[in-house]
PDB file of C-alpha atoms in Angstrom:
ATOM      1  CA  MET A   1      48.700 108.672 126.096  1.00 52.00           C
ATOM      2  CA  GLN A   2      51.496 108.065 128.569  1.00 59.00           C
ATOM      3  CA  THR A   3      51.890 104.433 129.583  1.00 67.00           C
ATOM      4  CA  ALA A   4      53.400 103.059 132.780  1.00 68.00           C
ATOM      5  CA  TYR A   5      56.430 102.047 130.693  1.00 72.00           C
ATOM      6  CA  ASP A   6      56.892 105.631 129.426  1.00 81.00           C
ATOM      7  CA  PHE A   7      56.657 106.906 132.978  1.00 85.00           C
ATOM      8  CA  ASP A   8      59.235 104.396 134.244  1.00 84.00           C
ATOM      9  CA  THR A   9      61.605 105.321 131.398  1.00 83.00           C
ATOM     10  CA  ARG A  10      61.266 109.037 132.146  1.00 87.00           C
ATOM     11  CA  LEU A  11      61.778 108.399 135.826  1.00 89.00           C
ATOM     12  CA  LEU A  12      64.863 106.233 135.203  1.00 86.00           C
ATOM     13  CA  ASN A  13      66.407 108.690 132.762  1.00 84.00           C
ATOM     14  CA  LEU A  14      65.798 111.599 135.113  1.00 85.00           C
ATOM     15  CA  SER A  15      67.079 109.812 138.201  1.00 87.00           C
ATOM     16  CA  GLN A  16      70.181 108.344 136.559  1.00 83.00           C
ATOM     17  CA  HIS A  17      71.744 111.737 136.072  1.00 74.00           C
ATOM     18  CA  ASP A  18      70.626 113.989 138.873  1.00 76.00           C
ATOM     19  CA  PHE A  19      69.143 112.136 141.753  1.00 90.00           C
ATOM     20  CA  PRO A  20      68.669 114.948 144.277  1.00 93.00           C
ATOM     21  CA  LEU A  21      71.052 115.285 147.200  1.00 94.00           C
ATOM     22  CA  THR A  22      68.327 116.864 149.349  1.00 95.00           C
ATOM     23  CA  PRO A  23      66.411 115.631 152.428  1.00 95.00           C
ATOM     24  CA  ARG A  24      63.387 114.437 150.361  1.00 97.00           C
ATOM     25  CA  PRO A  25      64.858 113.350 147.009  1.00 96.00           C
ATOM     26  CA  TYR A  26      61.884 111.252 145.870  1.00 96.00           C
ATOM     27  CA  ALA A  27      59.526 114.180 146.536  1.00 97.00           C
ATOM     28  CA  ALA A  28      61.820 116.449 144.486  1.00 95.00           C
ATOM     29  CA  LEU A  29      61.756 113.982 141.570  1.00 94.00           C
ATOM     30  CA  ALA A  30      57.978 113.702 141.907  1.00 95.00           C
ATOM     31  CA  ALA A  31      57.602 117.485 141.694  1.00 95.00           C
ATOM     32  CA  ARG A  32      59.587 117.500 138.437  1.00 93.00           C
ATOM     33  CA  LEU A  33      57.338 114.789 136.994  1.00 92.00           C
ATOM     34  CA  GLY A  34      54.093 116.250 138.310  1.00 94.00           C
ATOM     35  CA  VAL A  35      53.206 113.266 140.507  1.00 95.00           C
ATOM     36  CA  THR A  36      53.267 112.513 144.227  1.00 96.00           C
ATOM     37  CA  GLU A  37      56.225 111.202 146.210  1.00 96.00           C
ATOM     38  CA  ARG A  38      54.256 107.999 146.775  1.00 96.00           C
ATOM     39  CA  VAL A  39      53.926 107.381 143.028  1.00 95.00           C
ATOM     40  CA  VAL A  40      57.699 107.718 142.560  1.00 95.00           C
ATOM     41  CA  LEU A  41      58.529 105.425 145.497  1.00 95.00           C
ATOM     42  CA  ASP A  42      56.020 102.803 144.323  1.00 94.00           C
ATOM     43  CA  ALA A  43      57.376 102.917 140.749  1.00 93.00           C
ATOM     44  CA  PHE A  44      60.955 102.394 141.991  1.00 93.00           C
ATOM     45  CA  ARG A  45      59.866  99.549 144.305  1.00 92.00           C
ATOM     46  CA  LEU A  46      58.098  97.791 141.452  1.00 91.00           C
ATOM     47  CA  MET A  47      61.055  98.260 139.090  1.00 88.00           C
ATOM     48  CA  ARG A  48      63.362  96.846 141.738  1.00 86.00           C
ATOM     49  CA  GLU A  49      61.097  93.847 142.325  1.00 85.00           C
ATOM     50  CA  GLU A  50      60.960  93.232 138.580  1.00 81.00           C
ATOM     51  CA  GLY A  51      64.732  93.487 138.338  1.00 78.00           C
ATOM     52  CA  LEU A  52      64.706  96.499 136.004  1.00 81.00           C
ATOM     53  CA  LEU A  53      66.428  98.615 138.622  1.00 86.00           C
ATOM     54  CA  SER A  54      69.632  97.329 140.227  1.00 83.00           C
ATOM     55  CA  ARG A  55      69.689 100.027 142.884  1.00 87.00           C
ATOM     56  CA  ILE A  56      69.538 103.733 143.520  1.00 90.00           C
ATOM     57  CA  GLY A  57      72.689 104.947 145.084  1.00 85.00           C
ATOM     58  CA  ALA A  58      76.119 106.409 144.874  1.00 86.00           C
ATOM     59  CA  VAL A  59      78.348 105.175 142.062  1.00 83.00           C
ATOM     60  CA  TYR A  60      81.872 105.287 143.469  1.00 80.00           C
ATOM     61  CA  ARG A  61      84.807 105.965 141.199  1.00 77.00           C
ATOM     62  CA  PRO A  62      86.849 102.784 140.758  1.00 69.00           C
ATOM     63  CA  GLY A  63      90.015 102.942 142.795  1.00 67.00           C
ATOM     64  CA  SER A  64      88.824 105.818 144.978  1.00 69.00           C
ATOM     65  CA  VAL A  65      87.588 103.547 147.720  1.00 70.00           C
ATOM     66  CA  GLY A  66      89.519 100.324 148.182  1.00 75.00           C
ATOM     67  CA  ALA A  67      91.659  98.521 145.618  1.00 84.00           C
ATOM     68  CA  SER A  68      90.259  96.598 142.680  1.00 87.00           C
ATOM     69  CA  CYS A  69      91.521  94.561 139.746  1.00 93.00           C
ATOM     70  CA  LEU A  70      89.906  93.040 136.671  1.00 95.00           C
ATOM     71  CA  ALA A  71      91.076  89.459 136.282  1.00 97.00           C
ATOM     72  CA  ALA A  72      90.501  86.553 133.928  1.00 97.00           C
ATOM     73  CA  LEU A  73      91.015  82.803 133.812  1.00 98.00           C
ATOM     74  CA  LYS A  74      91.193  80.275 130.961  1.00 97.00           C
ATOM     75  CA  VAL A  75      89.173  77.443 132.426  1.00 97.00           C
ATOM     76  CA  PRO A  76      88.705  74.050 130.733  1.00 97.00           C
ATOM     77  CA  GLU A  77      85.008  73.645 129.893  1.00 94.00           C
ATOM     78  CA  ASP A  78      84.478  70.662 132.202  1.00 96.00           C
ATOM     79  CA  ARG A  79      85.773  72.627 135.205  1.00 96.00           C
ATOM     80  CA  LEU A  80      84.137  75.960 134.428  1.00 95.00           C
ATOM     81  CA  GLU A  81      81.130  75.607 136.707  1.00 94.00           C
ATOM     82  CA  ALA A  82      83.171  74.561 139.728  1.00 96.00           C
ATOM     83  CA  VAL A  83      85.861  77.208 139.223  1.00 97.00           C
ATOM     84  CA  ALA A  84      83.233  79.939 138.644  1.00 96.00           C
ATOM     85  CA  ALA A  85      81.496  78.978 141.890  1.00 95.00           C
ATOM     86  CA  MET A  86      84.820  79.038 143.766  1.00 96.00           C
ATOM     87  CA  VAL A  87      85.563  82.541 142.405  1.00 96.00           C
ATOM     88  CA  SER A  88      82.067  83.850 143.192  1.00 94.00           C
ATOM     89  CA  GLY A  89      82.439  82.471 146.712  1.00 94.00           C
ATOM     90  CA  PHE A  90      84.925  85.195 147.624  1.00 93.00           C
ATOM     91  CA  ALA A  91      83.190  88.204 149.228  1.00 88.00           C
ATOM     92  CA  GLU A  92      85.809  90.384 147.492  1.00 89.00           C
ATOM     93  CA  VAL A  93      84.555  89.310 144.035  1.00 91.00           C
ATOM     94  CA  ASN A  94      81.768  91.709 143.056  1.00 83.00           C
ATOM     95  CA  HIS A  95      81.471  90.868 139.354  1.00 86.00           C
ATOM     96  CA  ASN A  96      81.947  87.498 137.688  1.00 92.00           C
ATOM     97  CA  TYR A  97      81.030  86.855 134.053  1.00 91.00           C
ATOM     98  CA  ARG A  98      81.415  84.009 131.656  1.00 93.00           C
ATOM     99  CA  ARG A  99      82.583  85.330 128.254  1.00 93.00           C
ATOM    100  CA  ASP A 100      82.886  83.572 124.911  1.00 90.00           C
ATOM    101  CA  HIS A 101      86.653  83.751 124.531  1.00 94.00           C
ATOM    102  CA  ALA A 102      89.697  81.591 125.360  1.00 95.00           C
ATOM    103  CA  TRP A 103      89.847  83.729 128.530  1.00 96.00           C
ATOM    104  CA  ASN A 104      86.374  82.576 129.479  1.00 96.00           C
ATOM    105  CA  LEU A 105      85.923  83.704 133.078  1.00 96.00           C
ATOM    106  CA  TRP A 106      86.193  87.430 133.908  1.00 96.00           C
ATOM    107  CA  PHE A 107      85.837  88.847 137.391  1.00 96.00           C
ATOM    108  CA  VAL A 108      86.585  91.923 139.471  1.00 92.00           C
ATOM    109  CA  VAL A 109      88.243  91.689 142.882  1.00 92.00           C
ATOM    110  CA  THR A 110      87.672  94.679 145.180  1.00 87.00           C
ATOM    111  CA  ALA A 111      89.204  94.788 148.652  1.00 86.00           C
ATOM    112  CA  PRO A 112      89.878  97.446 151.296  1.00 79.00           C
ATOM    113  CA  SER A 113      93.621  97.292 150.579  1.00 84.00           C
ATOM    114  CA  VAL A 114      95.996  96.372 147.766  1.00 90.00           C
ATOM    115  CA  ALA A 115      97.492  93.669 150.005  1.00 93.00           C
ATOM    116  CA  ARG A 116      94.122  91.959 150.509  1.00 92.00           C
ATOM    117  CA  ARG A 117      93.230  92.297 146.820  1.00 94.00           C
ATOM    118  CA  ASP A 118      96.479  90.639 145.773  1.00 96.00           C
ATOM    119  CA  ALA A 119      96.090  87.931 148.424  1.00 97.00           C
ATOM    120  CA  VAL A 120      92.628  87.066 147.033  1.00 96.00           C
ATOM    121  CA  LEU A 121      94.018  86.896 143.479  1.00 97.00           C
ATOM    122  CA  LEU A 122      96.724  84.505 144.692  1.00 97.00           C
ATOM    123  CA  LEU A 123      94.191  82.356 146.544  1.00 97.00           C
ATOM    124  CA  ILE A 124      92.044  82.125 143.407  1.00 98.00           C
ATOM    125  CA  GLU A 125      95.111  81.223 141.356  1.00 97.00           C
ATOM    126  CA  GLU A 126      96.052  78.464 143.815  1.00 97.00           C
ATOM    127  CA  GLU A 127      92.516  77.092 144.134  1.00 97.00           C
ATOM    128  CA  ALA A 128      92.034  77.046 140.364  1.00 97.00           C
ATOM    129  CA  GLY A 129      95.538  75.781 139.628  1.00 97.00           C
ATOM    130  CA  LEU A 130      95.522  78.164 136.663  1.00 97.00           C
ATOM    131  CA  PRO A 131      97.337  81.455 135.981  1.00 96.00           C
ATOM    132  CA  VAL A 132      95.208  84.547 136.623  1.00 97.00           C
ATOM    133  CA  LEU A 133      95.408  87.380 134.087  1.00 97.00           C
ATOM    134  CA  ARG A 134      95.609  90.601 136.135  1.00 97.00           C
ATOM    135  CA  LEU A 135      94.468  93.768 134.359  1.00 96.00           C
ATOM    136  CA  PRO A 136      94.200  96.595 136.901  1.00 93.00           C
ATOM    137  CA  MET A 137      92.765  99.893 135.710  1.00 90.00           C
ATOM    138  CA  VAL A 138      95.467 102.365 134.684  1.00 89.00           C
ATOM    139  CA  GLU A 139      93.204 105.199 133.532  1.00 86.00           C
ATOM    140  CA  ASP A 140      89.465 105.771 133.496  1.00 85.00           C
ATOM    141  CA  TYR A 141      88.078 107.565 130.433  1.00 84.00           C
ATOM    142  CA  HIS A 142      84.413 107.566 131.232  1.00 72.00           C
ATOM    143  CA  LEU A 143      82.460 109.753 133.619  1.00 60.00           C
ATOM    144  CA  ASP A 144      79.563 107.276 133.906  1.00 57.00           C
ATOM    145  CA  LEU A 145      76.873 109.869 133.691  1.00 52.00           C
ATOM    146  CA  GLY A 146      74.293 107.169 133.157  1.00 55.00           C
ATOM    147  CA  PHE A 147      72.995 105.432 130.124  1.00 53.00           C
ATOM    148  CA  ALA A 148      70.393 106.769 127.688  1.00 56.00           C
ATOM    149  CA  LEU A 149      67.246 104.640 127.716  1.00 56.00           C
ATOM    150  CA  SER A 150      64.681 104.916 124.993  1.00 53.00           C
TER     151      SER A 150
ATOM    152  CA  MET B   1      88.826 114.165 134.242  1.00 44.00           C
ATOM    153  CA  MET B   2      91.191 114.157 137.210  1.00 45.00           C
ATOM    154  CA  THR B   3      90.031 115.535 140.514  1.00 50.00           C
ATOM    155  CA  GLN B   4      91.896 116.311 143.700  1.00 54.00           C
ATOM    156  CA  PRO B   5      92.137 113.287 145.962  1.00 61.00           C
ATOM    157  CA  ILE B   6      90.554 113.756 149.363  1.00 73.00           C
ATOM    158  CA  LEU B   7      91.006 111.827 152.560  1.00 81.00           C
ATOM    159  CA  LEU B   8      88.003 109.915 153.777  1.00 84.00           C
ATOM    160  CA  ASP B   9      87.507 109.748 157.515  1.00 88.00           C
ATOM    161  CA  ALA B  10      85.707 107.031 159.447  1.00 88.00           C
ATOM    162  CA  THR B  11      82.288 108.675 158.993  1.00 92.00           C
ATOM    163  CA  ASP B  12      82.814 109.024 155.221  1.00 91.00           C
ATOM    164  CA  ARG B  13      83.750 105.349 155.033  1.00 86.00           C
ATOM    165  CA  ALA B  14      80.714 104.413 157.095  1.00 88.00           C
ATOM    166  CA  ILE B  15      78.561 106.324 154.597  1.00 91.00           C
ATOM    167  CA  VAL B  16      80.214 104.437 151.722  1.00 86.00           C
ATOM    168  CA  THR B  17      79.444 101.155 153.455  1.00 81.00           C
ATOM    169  CA  ALA B  18      75.861 102.176 154.213  1.00 85.00           C
ATOM    170  CA  THR B  19      75.147 103.254 150.619  1.00 86.00           C
ATOM    171  CA  GLN B  20      77.058 100.636 148.620  1.00 77.00           C
ATOM    172  CA  ASP B  21      73.992  98.504 148.043  1.00 77.00           C
ATOM    173  CA  GLY B  22      71.857 101.546 147.290  1.00 87.00           C
ATOM    174  CA  LEU B  23      69.762 104.098 149.120  1.00 93.00           C
ATOM    175  CA  PRO B  24      66.626 102.825 150.839  1.00 93.00           C
ATOM    176  CA  LEU B  25      63.291 103.493 149.114  1.00 94.00           C
ATOM    177  CA  VAL B  26      61.887 105.583 151.948  1.00 95.00           C
ATOM    178  CA  PRO B  27      60.943 109.289 151.856  1.00 96.00           C
ATOM    179  CA  ASP B  28      64.134 110.398 153.649  1.00 97.00           C
ATOM    180  CA  PRO B  29      66.832 107.951 152.488  1.00 96.00           C
ATOM    181  CA  TYR B  30      69.740 110.135 153.632  1.00 97.00           C
ATOM    182  CA  GLY B  31      68.132 110.302 157.077  1.00 97.00           C
ATOM    183  CA  ALA B  32      68.073 106.494 157.160  1.00 96.00           C
ATOM    184  CA  VAL B  33      71.772 106.463 156.244  1.00 96.00           C
ATOM    185  CA  ALA B  34      72.443 109.061 158.967  1.00 97.00           C
ATOM    186  CA  ASP B  35      70.749 106.829 161.555  1.00 96.00           C
ATOM    187  CA  ARG B  36      72.883 103.880 160.500  1.00 94.00           C
ATOM    188  CA  VAL B  37      76.180 105.753 160.764  1.00 94.00           C
ATOM    189  CA  GLY B  38      75.220 107.781 163.829  1.00 95.00           C
ATOM    190  CA  THR B  39      75.123 111.304 162.471  1.00 97.00           C
ATOM    191  CA  THR B  40      72.607 113.851 161.138  1.00 97.00           C
ATOM    192  CA  THR B  41      70.910 114.050 157.746  1.00 97.00           C
ATOM    193  CA  GLU B  42      72.642 117.403 157.122  1.00 97.00           C
ATOM    194  CA  ASP B  43      76.036 115.832 157.821  1.00 97.00           C
ATOM    195  CA  VAL B  44      75.362 112.941 155.414  1.00 97.00           C
ATOM    196  CA  LEU B  45      74.256 115.385 152.695  1.00 97.00           C
ATOM    197  CA  ALA B  46      77.324 117.591 153.230  1.00 97.00           C
ATOM    198  CA  ARG B  47      79.739 114.648 153.193  1.00 96.00           C
ATOM    199  CA  MET B  48      78.184 113.093 150.095  1.00 95.00           C
ATOM    200  CA  ALA B  49      78.279 116.492 148.349  1.00 94.00           C
ATOM    201  CA  ARG B  50      81.979 116.746 149.218  1.00 94.00           C
ATOM    202  CA  MET B  51      82.711 113.232 147.917  1.00 92.00           C
ATOM    203  CA  LEU B  52      80.719 114.050 144.785  1.00 90.00           C
ATOM    204  CA  ALA B  53      82.670 117.282 144.211  1.00 90.00           C
ATOM    205  CA  ALA B  54      85.959 115.436 144.705  1.00 88.00           C
ATOM    206  CA  GLY B  55      84.949 112.691 142.275  1.00 84.00           C
ATOM    207  CA  VAL B  56      84.999 109.896 144.872  1.00 86.00           C
ATOM    208  CA  ILE B  57      81.292 109.576 144.147  1.00 88.00           C
ATOM    209  CA  ARG B  58      80.861 109.820 140.405  1.00 84.00           C
ATOM    210  CA  ARG B  59      77.134 110.237 140.446  1.00 85.00           C
ATOM    211  CA  ILE B  60      74.173 109.527 142.657  1.00 89.00           C
ATOM    212  CA  GLY B  61      71.295 107.961 140.833  1.00 88.00           C
ATOM    213  CA  ALA B  62      69.388 104.997 139.575  1.00 88.00           C
ATOM    214  CA  VAL B  63      71.494 102.107 138.299  1.00 84.00           C
ATOM    215  CA  PRO B  64      69.322 100.282 135.776  1.00 79.00           C
ATOM    216  CA  ASN B  65      69.788  96.621 134.971  1.00 77.00           C
ATOM    217  CA  HIS B  66      70.804  96.825 131.301  1.00 71.00           C
ATOM    218  CA  TYR B  67      70.073  93.174 130.638  1.00 69.00           C
ATOM    219  CA  ARG B  68      66.538  93.308 131.980  1.00 68.00           C
ATOM    220  CA  LEU B  69      65.877  96.529 130.061  1.00 71.00           C
ATOM    221  CA  GLY B  70      66.418  94.674 126.798  1.00 76.00           C
ATOM    222  CA  PHE B  71      70.143  95.169 126.248  1.00 78.00           C
ATOM    223  CA  ARG B  72      70.921  91.517 125.724  1.00 82.00           C
ATOM    224  CA  ALA B  73      74.218  91.905 123.845  1.00 87.00           C
ATOM    225  CA  ASN B  74      76.673  93.259 126.406  1.00 86.00           C
ATOM    226  CA  GLY B  75      80.115  93.258 124.879  1.00 91.00           C
ATOM    227  CA  MET B  76      83.508  94.065 126.298  1.00 94.00           C
ATOM    228  CA  THR B  77      85.387  95.488 123.341  1.00 97.00           C
ATOM    229  CA  VAL B  78      89.183  95.331 123.689  1.00 98.00           C
ATOM    230  CA  TRP B  79      91.664  97.176 121.471  1.00 98.00           C
ATOM    231  CA  ASP B  80      95.402  97.301 120.873  1.00 98.00           C
ATOM    232  CA  VAL B  81      95.960 101.051 120.579  1.00 98.00           C
ATOM    233  CA  ASP B  82      99.217 102.939 120.016  1.00 97.00           C
ATOM    234  CA  ASP B  83     100.483 103.986 123.468  1.00 96.00           C
ATOM    235  CA  ALA B  84     101.388 107.464 122.226  1.00 96.00           C
ATOM    236  CA  ARG B  85      97.800 108.189 121.200  1.00 97.00           C
ATOM    237  CA  VAL B  86      95.708 106.121 123.571  1.00 97.00           C
ATOM    238  CA  MET B  87      95.071 108.912 126.117  1.00 95.00           C
ATOM    239  CA  ALA B  88      93.326 111.211 123.648  1.00 95.00           C
ATOM    240  CA  LEU B  89      91.560 108.347 121.883  1.00 97.00           C
ATOM    241  CA  GLY B  90      90.415 106.835 125.189  1.00 96.00           C
ATOM    242  CA  GLU B  91      88.725 110.120 126.110  1.00 94.00           C
ATOM    243  CA  ALA B  92      86.955 110.135 122.747  1.00 95.00           C
ATOM    244  CA  VAL B  93      85.795 106.515 123.049  1.00 96.00           C
ATOM    245  CA  GLY B  94      84.649 107.093 126.641  1.00 92.00           C
ATOM    246  CA  ALA B  95      82.483 109.979 125.436  1.00 89.00           C
ATOM    247  CA  LEU B  96      80.536 107.836 122.924  1.00 91.00           C
ATOM    248  CA  PRO B  97      76.892 107.616 124.065  1.00 83.00           C
ATOM    249  CA  PHE B  98      76.713 103.806 123.914  1.00 87.00           C
ATOM    250  CA  VAL B  99      79.915 103.223 125.907  1.00 89.00           C
ATOM    251  CA  SER B 100      79.201 102.658 129.613  1.00 83.00           C
ATOM    252  CA  HIS B 101      82.777 102.105 130.804  1.00 85.00           C
ATOM    253  CA  CYS B 102      86.137 102.833 129.176  1.00 92.00           C
ATOM    254  CA  TYR B 103      89.474 101.976 130.751  1.00 93.00           C
ATOM    255  CA  LEU B 104      93.173 101.827 129.969  1.00 95.00           C
ATOM    256  CA  ARG B 105      94.705  98.577 131.238  1.00 96.00           C
ATOM    257  CA  PRO B 106      98.178  97.008 130.968  1.00 96.00           C
ATOM    258  CA  ARG B 107      99.166  94.697 128.113  1.00 95.00           C
ATOM    259  CA  LEU B 108     100.922  91.431 128.878  1.00 94.00           C
ATOM    260  CA  PRO B 109     103.429  90.530 126.145  1.00 89.00           C
ATOM    261  CA  GLU B 110     102.645  87.162 124.492  1.00 90.00           C
ATOM    262  CA  VAL B 111      99.570  86.768 126.699  1.00 94.00           C
ATOM    263  CA  TRP B 112      97.270  89.789 126.340  1.00 96.00           C
ATOM    264  CA  PRO B 113      97.791  92.417 123.587  1.00 96.00           C
ATOM    265  CA  TYR B 114      94.899  94.826 124.323  1.00 98.00           C
ATOM    266  CA  ASN B 115      95.239  98.040 126.339  1.00 97.00           C
ATOM    267  CA  LEU B 116      91.906  99.846 125.771  1.00 97.00           C
ATOM    268  CA  PHE B 117      88.635  98.413 127.115  1.00 97.00           C
ATOM    269  CA  ALA B 118      85.174  99.815 126.265  1.00 95.00           C
ATOM    270  CA  MET B 119      81.867  98.242 127.306  1.00 92.00           C
ATOM    271  CA  VAL B 120      79.074  98.427 124.721  1.00 91.00           C
ATOM    272  CA  HIS B 121      75.413  97.454 125.058  1.00 87.00           C
ATOM    273  CA  GLY B 122      73.121  96.483 122.200  1.00 89.00           C
ATOM    274  CA  HIS B 123      69.663  94.994 122.000  1.00 88.00           C
ATOM    275  CA  ASP B 124      71.263  92.266 119.877  1.00 91.00           C
ATOM    276  CA  ARG B 125      74.727  91.362 118.614  1.00 93.00           C
ATOM    277  CA  ASP B 126      74.227  93.236 115.333  1.00 95.00           C
ATOM    278  CA  GLU B 127      73.740  96.469 117.258  1.00 94.00           C
ATOM    279  CA  ALA B 128      76.789  95.749 119.449  1.00 94.00           C
ATOM    280  CA  GLU B 129      78.885  94.950 116.341  1.00 96.00           C
ATOM    281  CA  ALA B 130      77.844  98.270 114.798  1.00 96.00           C
ATOM    282  CA  GLN B 131      78.917 100.065 117.984  1.00 96.00           C
ATOM    283  CA  ALA B 132      82.269  98.242 117.902  1.00 97.00           C
ATOM    284  CA  ALA B 133      82.699  99.257 114.246  1.00 97.00           C
ATOM    285  CA  GLU B 134      82.145 102.880 115.252  1.00 97.00           C
ATOM    286  CA  ILE B 135      84.861 102.596 117.905  1.00 97.00           C
ATOM    287  CA  ARG B 136      87.188 100.921 115.387  1.00 97.00           C
ATOM    288  CA  ALA B 137      86.629 103.785 112.908  1.00 97.00           C
ATOM    289  CA  LEU B 138      87.318 106.372 115.606  1.00 97.00           C
ATOM    290  CA  LEU B 139      90.588 104.660 116.578  1.00 97.00           C
ATOM    291  CA  GLY B 140      91.721 104.650 112.935  1.00 97.00           C
ATOM    292  CA  ASP B 141      95.326 103.739 112.195  1.00 97.00           C
ATOM    293  CA  ALA B 142      96.263 103.975 115.901  1.00 97.00           C
ATOM    294  CA  CYS B 143      94.547 100.604 116.357  1.00 97.00           C
ATOM    295  CA  ARG B 144      96.361  97.355 115.538  1.00 96.00           C
ATOM    296  CA  GLY B 145      93.471  95.034 116.343  1.00 96.00           C
ATOM    297  CA  GLY B 146      90.544  94.302 118.583  1.00 97.00           C
ATOM    298  CA  GLU B 147      87.909  91.818 119.696  1.00 96.00           C
ATOM    299  CA  ILE B 148      84.486  91.734 121.341  1.00 96.00           C
ATOM    300  CA  LEU B 149      84.005  89.470 124.321  1.00 95.00           C
ATOM    301  CA  TYR B 150      80.297  88.960 124.965  1.00 91.00           C
ATOM    302  CA  SER B 151      79.130  88.032 128.420  1.00 85.00           C
ATOM    303  CA  THR B 152      77.212  84.791 128.074  1.00 82.00           C
ATOM    304  CA  LYS B 153      76.389  84.358 131.735  1.00 76.00           C
ATOM    305  CA  ILE B 154      76.303  86.676 134.723  1.00 71.00           C
ATOM    306  CA  LEU B 155      77.650  84.557 137.545  1.00 72.00           C
ATOM    307  CA  LYS B 156      77.783  87.290 140.174  1.00 71.00           C
ATOM    308  CA  LYS B 157      77.033  91.009 140.214  1.00 71.00           C
ATOM    309  CA  THR B 158      76.843  93.053 143.362  1.00 65.00           C
ATOM    310  CA  GLY B 159      77.617  96.660 144.249  1.00 56.00           C
ATOM    311  CA  LEU B 160      80.903  97.656 145.760  1.00 51.00           C
ATOM    312  CA  ARG B 161      81.438  95.645 148.930  1.00 48.00           C
ATOM    313  CA  LEU B 162      83.763  96.794 151.630  1.00 46.00           C
ATOM    314  CA  ARG B 163      83.356  95.551 155.132  1.00 43.00           C
ATOM    315  CA  MET B 164      83.501  98.285 157.706  1.00 35.00           C
ATOM    316  CA  ALA B 165      86.041  96.735 160.071  1.00 32.00           C
ATOM    317  CA  SER B 166      88.530  95.846 157.364  1.00 33.00           C
ATOM    318  CA  ALA B 167      87.946  99.139 155.541  1.00 33.00           C
ATOM    319  CA  LEU B 168      88.940 100.988 158.684  1.00 31.00           C
ATOM    320  CA  GLY B 169      91.843  98.656 159.335  1.00 30.00           C
ATOM    321  CA  GLY B 170      93.126  99.401 155.832  1.00 29.00           C
TER     322      GLY B 170
END
């Protein structure tokens, strides 16, 4: 018997790779799964509410729109929370993770131009009073065709 | 895979802005995007198809939340790989089914020795360690060392964010 979980997994796997670029994409997915458009839309809404689905949308190639840079800071433990909040406060920071390493705060700065990106990195460096490790992408080896869910 | 760069005009950029947080969950999502940017559904579809063909858009689809789906051990594996062989090896690592992102980045002498980055996702750390071991084996004697940096806290995660005015102003 197919459970709701099985259905969600099939729907996610199917829609990760070829979400239709047609006027009624959810209806097209529904036809492939043998259900109605309403069932597909409701399943996605529920998955989004439950946090299982980040979004459905276009995944843009890094560097193709705007300028981005992976960066890291070595923050003393007692300042980590405050520095992390300062970094997250920049609209240009779209990812910010704590990692268990001497370089313990990792974030990505994405801005419309290289000049703005570099200005934000400098501002973060000044605010933190710590050197920022700048590791811009040189080459991208992955096509990001989605991620197999089982 | 390298693709020909294309120039994005103001309407293309408006579409990027309108779709960066995802397509709306309505029957005609591209029509909703068209309304927001002031064009037709057909034009949005044609422009997105063009950006997809040029590689500006890598894929259109669902972006699952790995953590909530049970992948609790999300590791950034970093490797010091021989510069002469890293291009071919990077392609091979990027093609592994459990690798979600794979990038070449600069080394910083005395500060940061690793040039190859590959994100792995396991249900637990044992699974992530096994994935890292598979990468290590693939890199062979071209690899001088590596580490896994696990994310222990997601402090911020949003889609690409470019504000329209500044995006146009460049």
